[in-house]
XYZ file of C-alpha atoms in Angstrom:
368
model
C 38.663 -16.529 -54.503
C 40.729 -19.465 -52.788
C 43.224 -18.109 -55.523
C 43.525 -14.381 -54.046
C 43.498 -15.139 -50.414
C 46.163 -17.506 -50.527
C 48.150 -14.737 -53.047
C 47.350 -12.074 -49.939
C 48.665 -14.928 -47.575
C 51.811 -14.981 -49.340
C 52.308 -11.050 -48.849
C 52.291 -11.357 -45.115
C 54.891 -11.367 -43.429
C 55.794 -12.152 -39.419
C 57.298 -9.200 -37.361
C 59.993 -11.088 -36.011
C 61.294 -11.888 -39.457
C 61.803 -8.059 -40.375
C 65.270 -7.266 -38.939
C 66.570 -10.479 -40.430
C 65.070 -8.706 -44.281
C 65.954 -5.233 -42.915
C 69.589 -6.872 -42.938
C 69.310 -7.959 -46.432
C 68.915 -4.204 -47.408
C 64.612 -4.447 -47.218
C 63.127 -0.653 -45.958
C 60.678 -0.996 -43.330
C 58.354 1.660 -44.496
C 55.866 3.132 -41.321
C 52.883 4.624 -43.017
C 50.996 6.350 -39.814
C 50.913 9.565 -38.967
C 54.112 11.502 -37.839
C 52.984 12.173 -34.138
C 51.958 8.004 -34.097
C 55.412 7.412 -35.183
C 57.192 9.765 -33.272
C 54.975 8.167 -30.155
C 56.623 4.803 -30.847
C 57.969 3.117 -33.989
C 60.436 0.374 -34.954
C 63.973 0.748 -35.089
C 65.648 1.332 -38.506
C 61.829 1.895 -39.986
C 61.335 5.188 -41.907
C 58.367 7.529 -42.012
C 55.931 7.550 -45.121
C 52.379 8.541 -44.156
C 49.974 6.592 -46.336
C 48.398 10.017 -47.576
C 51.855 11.239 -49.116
C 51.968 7.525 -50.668
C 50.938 8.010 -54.264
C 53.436 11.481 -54.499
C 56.265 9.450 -53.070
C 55.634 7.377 -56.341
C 55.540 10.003 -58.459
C 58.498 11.463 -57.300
C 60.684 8.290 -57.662
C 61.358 8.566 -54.061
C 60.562 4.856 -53.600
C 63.102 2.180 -55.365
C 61.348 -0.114 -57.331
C 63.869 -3.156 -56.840
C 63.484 -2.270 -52.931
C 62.020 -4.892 -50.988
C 59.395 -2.977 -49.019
C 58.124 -4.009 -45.430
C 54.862 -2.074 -44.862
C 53.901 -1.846 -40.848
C 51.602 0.187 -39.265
C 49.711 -0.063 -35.776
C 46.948 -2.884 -36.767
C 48.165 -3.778 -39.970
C 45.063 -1.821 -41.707
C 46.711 1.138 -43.406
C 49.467 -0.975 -44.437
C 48.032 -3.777 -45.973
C 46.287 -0.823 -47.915
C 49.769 0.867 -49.002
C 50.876 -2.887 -49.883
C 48.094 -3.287 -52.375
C 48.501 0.360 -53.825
C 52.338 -0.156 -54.441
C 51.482 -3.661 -56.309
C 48.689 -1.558 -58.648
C 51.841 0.488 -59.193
C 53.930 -2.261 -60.457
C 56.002 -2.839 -57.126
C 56.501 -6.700 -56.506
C 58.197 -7.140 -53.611
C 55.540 -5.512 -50.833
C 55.296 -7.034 -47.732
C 52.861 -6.194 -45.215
C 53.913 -6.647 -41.219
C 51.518 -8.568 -39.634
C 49.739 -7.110 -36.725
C 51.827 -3.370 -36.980
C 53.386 -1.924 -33.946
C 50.852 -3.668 -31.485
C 52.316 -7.475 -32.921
C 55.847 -5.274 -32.809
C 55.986 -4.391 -29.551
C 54.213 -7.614 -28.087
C 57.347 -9.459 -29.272
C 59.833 -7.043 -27.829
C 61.527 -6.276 -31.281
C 63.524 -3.390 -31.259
C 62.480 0.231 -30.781
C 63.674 3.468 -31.882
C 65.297 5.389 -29.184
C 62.945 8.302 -27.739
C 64.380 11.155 -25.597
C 61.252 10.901 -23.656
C 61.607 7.914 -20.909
C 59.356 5.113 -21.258
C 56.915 6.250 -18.320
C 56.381 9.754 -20.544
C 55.516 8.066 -23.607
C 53.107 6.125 -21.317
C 51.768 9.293 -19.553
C 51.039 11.870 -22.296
C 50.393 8.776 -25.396
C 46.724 10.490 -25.544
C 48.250 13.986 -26.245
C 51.579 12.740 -28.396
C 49.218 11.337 -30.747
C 47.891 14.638 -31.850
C 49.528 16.131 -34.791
C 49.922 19.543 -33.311
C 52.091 17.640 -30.236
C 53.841 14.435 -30.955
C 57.232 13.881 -29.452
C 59.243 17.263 -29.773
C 55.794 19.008 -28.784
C 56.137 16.957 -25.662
C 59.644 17.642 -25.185
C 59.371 21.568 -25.451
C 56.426 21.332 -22.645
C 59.346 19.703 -21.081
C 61.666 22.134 -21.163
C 58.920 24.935 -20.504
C 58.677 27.152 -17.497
C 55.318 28.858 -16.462
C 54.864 31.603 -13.482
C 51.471 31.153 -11.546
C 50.584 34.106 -9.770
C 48.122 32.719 -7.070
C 46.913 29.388 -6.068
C 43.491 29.970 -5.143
C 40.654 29.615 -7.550
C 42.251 30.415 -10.930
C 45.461 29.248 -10.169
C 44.071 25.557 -9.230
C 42.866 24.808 -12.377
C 45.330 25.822 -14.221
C 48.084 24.355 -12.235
C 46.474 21.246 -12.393
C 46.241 21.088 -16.242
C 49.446 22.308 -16.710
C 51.230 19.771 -14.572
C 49.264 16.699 -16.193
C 50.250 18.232 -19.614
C 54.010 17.196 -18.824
C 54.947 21.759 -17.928
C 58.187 20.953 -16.363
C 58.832 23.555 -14.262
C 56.047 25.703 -12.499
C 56.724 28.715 -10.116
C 53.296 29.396 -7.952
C 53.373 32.270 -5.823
C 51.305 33.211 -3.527
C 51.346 34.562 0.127
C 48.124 33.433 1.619
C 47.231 30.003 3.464
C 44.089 27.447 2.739
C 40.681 28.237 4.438
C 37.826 25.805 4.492
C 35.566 28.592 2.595
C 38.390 27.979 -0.540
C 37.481 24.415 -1.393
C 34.499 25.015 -2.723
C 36.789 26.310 -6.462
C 40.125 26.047 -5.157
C 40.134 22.149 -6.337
C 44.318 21.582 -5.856
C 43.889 21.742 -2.198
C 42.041 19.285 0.443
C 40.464 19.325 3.350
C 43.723 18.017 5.571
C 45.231 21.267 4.333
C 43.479 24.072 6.436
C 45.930 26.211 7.604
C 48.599 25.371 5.639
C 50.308 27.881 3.044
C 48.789 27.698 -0.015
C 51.750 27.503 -2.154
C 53.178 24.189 -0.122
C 49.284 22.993 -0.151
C 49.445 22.940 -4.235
C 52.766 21.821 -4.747
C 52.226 18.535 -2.515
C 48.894 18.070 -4.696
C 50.673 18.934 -8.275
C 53.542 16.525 -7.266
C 51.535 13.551 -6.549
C 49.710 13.803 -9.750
C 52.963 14.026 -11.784
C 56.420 13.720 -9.830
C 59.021 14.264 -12.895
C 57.978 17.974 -12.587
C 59.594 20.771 -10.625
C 57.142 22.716 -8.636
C 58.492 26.393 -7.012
C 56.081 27.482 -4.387
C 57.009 31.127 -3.560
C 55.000 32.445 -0.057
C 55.237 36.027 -1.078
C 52.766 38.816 -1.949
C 53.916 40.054 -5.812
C 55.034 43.619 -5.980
C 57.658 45.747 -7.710
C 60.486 44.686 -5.445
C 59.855 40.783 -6.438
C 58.497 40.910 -9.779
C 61.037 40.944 -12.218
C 62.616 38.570 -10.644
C 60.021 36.483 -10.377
C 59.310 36.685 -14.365
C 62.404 37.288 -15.561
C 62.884 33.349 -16.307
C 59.763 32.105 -17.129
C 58.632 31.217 -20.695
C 55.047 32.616 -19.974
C 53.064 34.640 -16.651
C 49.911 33.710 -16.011
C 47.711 36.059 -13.603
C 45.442 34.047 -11.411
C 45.620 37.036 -8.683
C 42.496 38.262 -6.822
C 43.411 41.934 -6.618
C 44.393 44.956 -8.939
C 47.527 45.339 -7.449
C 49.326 41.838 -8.055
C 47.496 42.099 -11.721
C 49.306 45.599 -12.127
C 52.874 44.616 -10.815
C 52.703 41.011 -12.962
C 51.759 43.172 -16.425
C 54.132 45.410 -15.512
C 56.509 42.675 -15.419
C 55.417 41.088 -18.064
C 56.053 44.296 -20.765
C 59.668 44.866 -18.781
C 60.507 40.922 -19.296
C 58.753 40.770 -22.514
C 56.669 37.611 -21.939
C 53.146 37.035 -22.940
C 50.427 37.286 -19.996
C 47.585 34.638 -19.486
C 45.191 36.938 -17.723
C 41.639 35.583 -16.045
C 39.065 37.162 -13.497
C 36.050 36.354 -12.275
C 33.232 37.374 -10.356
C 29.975 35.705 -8.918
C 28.592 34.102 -12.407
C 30.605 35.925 -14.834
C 34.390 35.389 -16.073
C 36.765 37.277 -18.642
C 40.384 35.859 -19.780
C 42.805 37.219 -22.376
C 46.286 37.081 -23.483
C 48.626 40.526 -22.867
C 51.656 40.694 -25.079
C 52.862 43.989 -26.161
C 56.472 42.341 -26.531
C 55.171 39.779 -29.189
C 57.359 40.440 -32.071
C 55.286 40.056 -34.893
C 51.704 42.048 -34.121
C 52.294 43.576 -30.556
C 49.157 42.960 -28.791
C 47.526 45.362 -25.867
C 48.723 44.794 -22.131
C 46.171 44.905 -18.764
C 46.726 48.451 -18.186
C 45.012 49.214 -21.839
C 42.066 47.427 -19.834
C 42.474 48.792 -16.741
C 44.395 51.706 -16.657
C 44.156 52.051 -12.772
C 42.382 50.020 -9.872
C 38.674 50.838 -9.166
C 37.659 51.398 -5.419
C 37.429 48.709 -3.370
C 33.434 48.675 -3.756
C 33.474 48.412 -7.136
C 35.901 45.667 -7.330
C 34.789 43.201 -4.424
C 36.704 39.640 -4.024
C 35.436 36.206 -3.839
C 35.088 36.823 -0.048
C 32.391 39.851 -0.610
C 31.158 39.352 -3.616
C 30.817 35.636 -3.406
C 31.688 33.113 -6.809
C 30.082 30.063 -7.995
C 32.765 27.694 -7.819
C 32.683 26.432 -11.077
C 33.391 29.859 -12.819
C 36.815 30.104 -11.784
C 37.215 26.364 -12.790
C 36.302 27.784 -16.423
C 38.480 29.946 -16.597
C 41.358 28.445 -15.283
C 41.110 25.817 -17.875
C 40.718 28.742 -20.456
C 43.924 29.931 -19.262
C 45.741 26.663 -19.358
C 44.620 26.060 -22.994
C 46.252 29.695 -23.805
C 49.317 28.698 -22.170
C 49.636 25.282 -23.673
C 49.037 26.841 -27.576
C 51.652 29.182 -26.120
C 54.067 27.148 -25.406
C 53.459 24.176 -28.093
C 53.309 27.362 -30.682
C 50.302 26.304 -32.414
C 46.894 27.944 -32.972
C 45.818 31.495 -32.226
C 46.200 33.023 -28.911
C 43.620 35.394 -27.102
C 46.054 38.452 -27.878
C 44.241 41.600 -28.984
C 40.753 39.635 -27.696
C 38.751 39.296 -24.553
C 36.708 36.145 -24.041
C 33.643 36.530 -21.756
C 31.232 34.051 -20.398
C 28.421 34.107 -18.104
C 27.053 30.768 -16.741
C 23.637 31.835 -16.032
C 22.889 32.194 -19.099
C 26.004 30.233 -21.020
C 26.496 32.298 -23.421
C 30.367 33.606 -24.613
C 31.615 36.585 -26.418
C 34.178 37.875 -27.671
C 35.646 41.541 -27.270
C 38.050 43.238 -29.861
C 41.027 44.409 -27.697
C 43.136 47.413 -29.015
C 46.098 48.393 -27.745
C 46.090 51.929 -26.373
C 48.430 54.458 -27.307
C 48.330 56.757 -24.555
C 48.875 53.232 -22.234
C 51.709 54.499 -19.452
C 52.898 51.166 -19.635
C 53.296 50.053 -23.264
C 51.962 53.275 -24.873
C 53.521 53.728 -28.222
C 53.882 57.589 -27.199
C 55.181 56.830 -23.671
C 58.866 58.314 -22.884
């Protein structure tokens, strides 16, 4: 036994002696996972998840007379690769001692990230995921979302969307904060009363994350405005409380050709979806195939009549902001073609097949 530690002893090998090997021609071999290493890794090291280990044998893609310098965060899932590449024959495996956490500790040198050091700190919980990772991070960067409204939708969504790393956000909306708001309207405070809505949110969205630049826009959406308003955006979303904002943002989504985040609610109940008849593989349905035209006003009360349980909205604004985020990242399955319902009282969710509508006036296949 005394035999085999000291032999596992003799494998190890000190961080700070690894650029001085690296120099002698060793590989520093990183055998995380591609978002961990695109996160943070050592300079000069090279990517070789420890699942695609045993094919990189196979393949002859690691040299044999190599000296090999195994790191990984902890030192775990390297000291594992080590010992697999010895089974294999390989005698000159070292394992780093410690990984990236001894690494980093001793201030060796880093690979150059075009994120800054405070966004690798900020969004490390997110970067880690597979699905994100650095150039995930860096197109949510470079990503542009229109917010129609800033009340109870739009709060919750904004929010999300600005501690995701969104870099730019236009909110517009023409109406100013009232006490009877804060009960769903979470992105403004009490010390706001009076004060525009738009201004309200982007004080609150730039204290939680200042690199980003917020567009408040005081003005009521309508046909005039709306193009322009869209035109360059990477996605809408529609966090309005009326039929008519909903209608003139669809109709500038199909014109622009962006997808739509849509979301109502009302008293315990809530419905989102995503409208993209542009998309161009499988052209989804837009609002109008929904709603073709606005009910009367009694049959389509706001918050203010028909009251809301403040949490609703809160659901799904978050909904939305998930939709916007696979949007953007380009990953998973959006709500196009399906609406998502949920009613609180009795938590239950379904799901609603969404066709698109031929006859539509607004992205009717048969329309002139």
């Amino acid at each position: 036994a005394m035999n085999q530690i000291e032999r596992e002893d003799a494998f190890d090998l000190d961080p700070a002696a690894v650029p001085g090997r690296q120099q002698a021609g060793a590989r520093l071999i990183d055998v995380r996972e591609a978002a961990e290493f695109d996160l943070c890794s050592a300079a000069e090291s090279v990517l070789l998840p420890l699942a695609a280990l045993e094919d990189a044998v196979a393949q002859g893609a690691i040299g044999r007379g190599t000296e090999l310098l195994m790191i990984c965060e902890s030192g775990r899932r390297s000291a594992t690769a080590a010992t697999r590449l010895r089974e294999k024959g390989f005698e000159r495996v070292f394992t780093v001692v410690g990984g990236m956490t001894a690494w980093r500790a001793r201030g060796l040198p880093l690979r150059r990230s075009e994120l800054s050091d405070g966004d690798l700190e900020r969004y490390a919980r997110q970067m880690i995921l597979p699905d994100v990772g650095a150039s995930g991070q860096i197109r949510l960067r470079e990503s542009s979302v229109l917010i129609i409204g800033a009340g109870g939708l739009g709060s919750p969504l904004a929010l999300y969307l600005a501690a995701a790393g969104v870099g730019r956000l236009r909110v517009v909306d023409p109406d100013r904060v009232e006490r009877s708001n804060l009960h769903r309207q979470i992105v403004h405070r009490d010390d706001g009363i009076g004060e525009l809505k738009v201004e309200s949110a982007a004080r609150t969205l730039r204290a939680l994350n200042p690199d980003l630049r917020i567009e408040a826009h005081a003005v009521a959406l309508d046909d005039c405005n709306s193009d322009a308003l869209a035109q360059d955006m990477d996605v809408l979303v529609d966090g309005a409380d009326n039929f008519a904002a909903r209608h003139h943002v669809n109709d500038a989504a199909i014109r622009t050709g962006k997808p739509l985040v849509y979301g109502a609610v009302h008293r315990f109940e809530g419905q989102a979806s995503v409208f993209w008849p542009g998309r161009p593989e499988n052209p989804g349905p837009c609002y109008r195939c929904l709603f073709p035209d606005a009910p009367p006003p009694e049959l389509a009360p706001n918050c203010a009549a028909a009251g809301v349980l403040g949490v609703v909205p809160g659901i799904i604004g978050l909904v939305q902001a998930a939709e916007t985020l696979k949007l953007l990242l380009r990953r998973g399955s959006s709500l196009v073609g399906r609406l998502l319902t949920v009613d609180v009282l009795s938590m239950r969710f379904r799901e609603i097949e969404l066709p698109r509508d031929p006859d539509c006036r607004s992205c009717g296949l048969s329309r002139p």
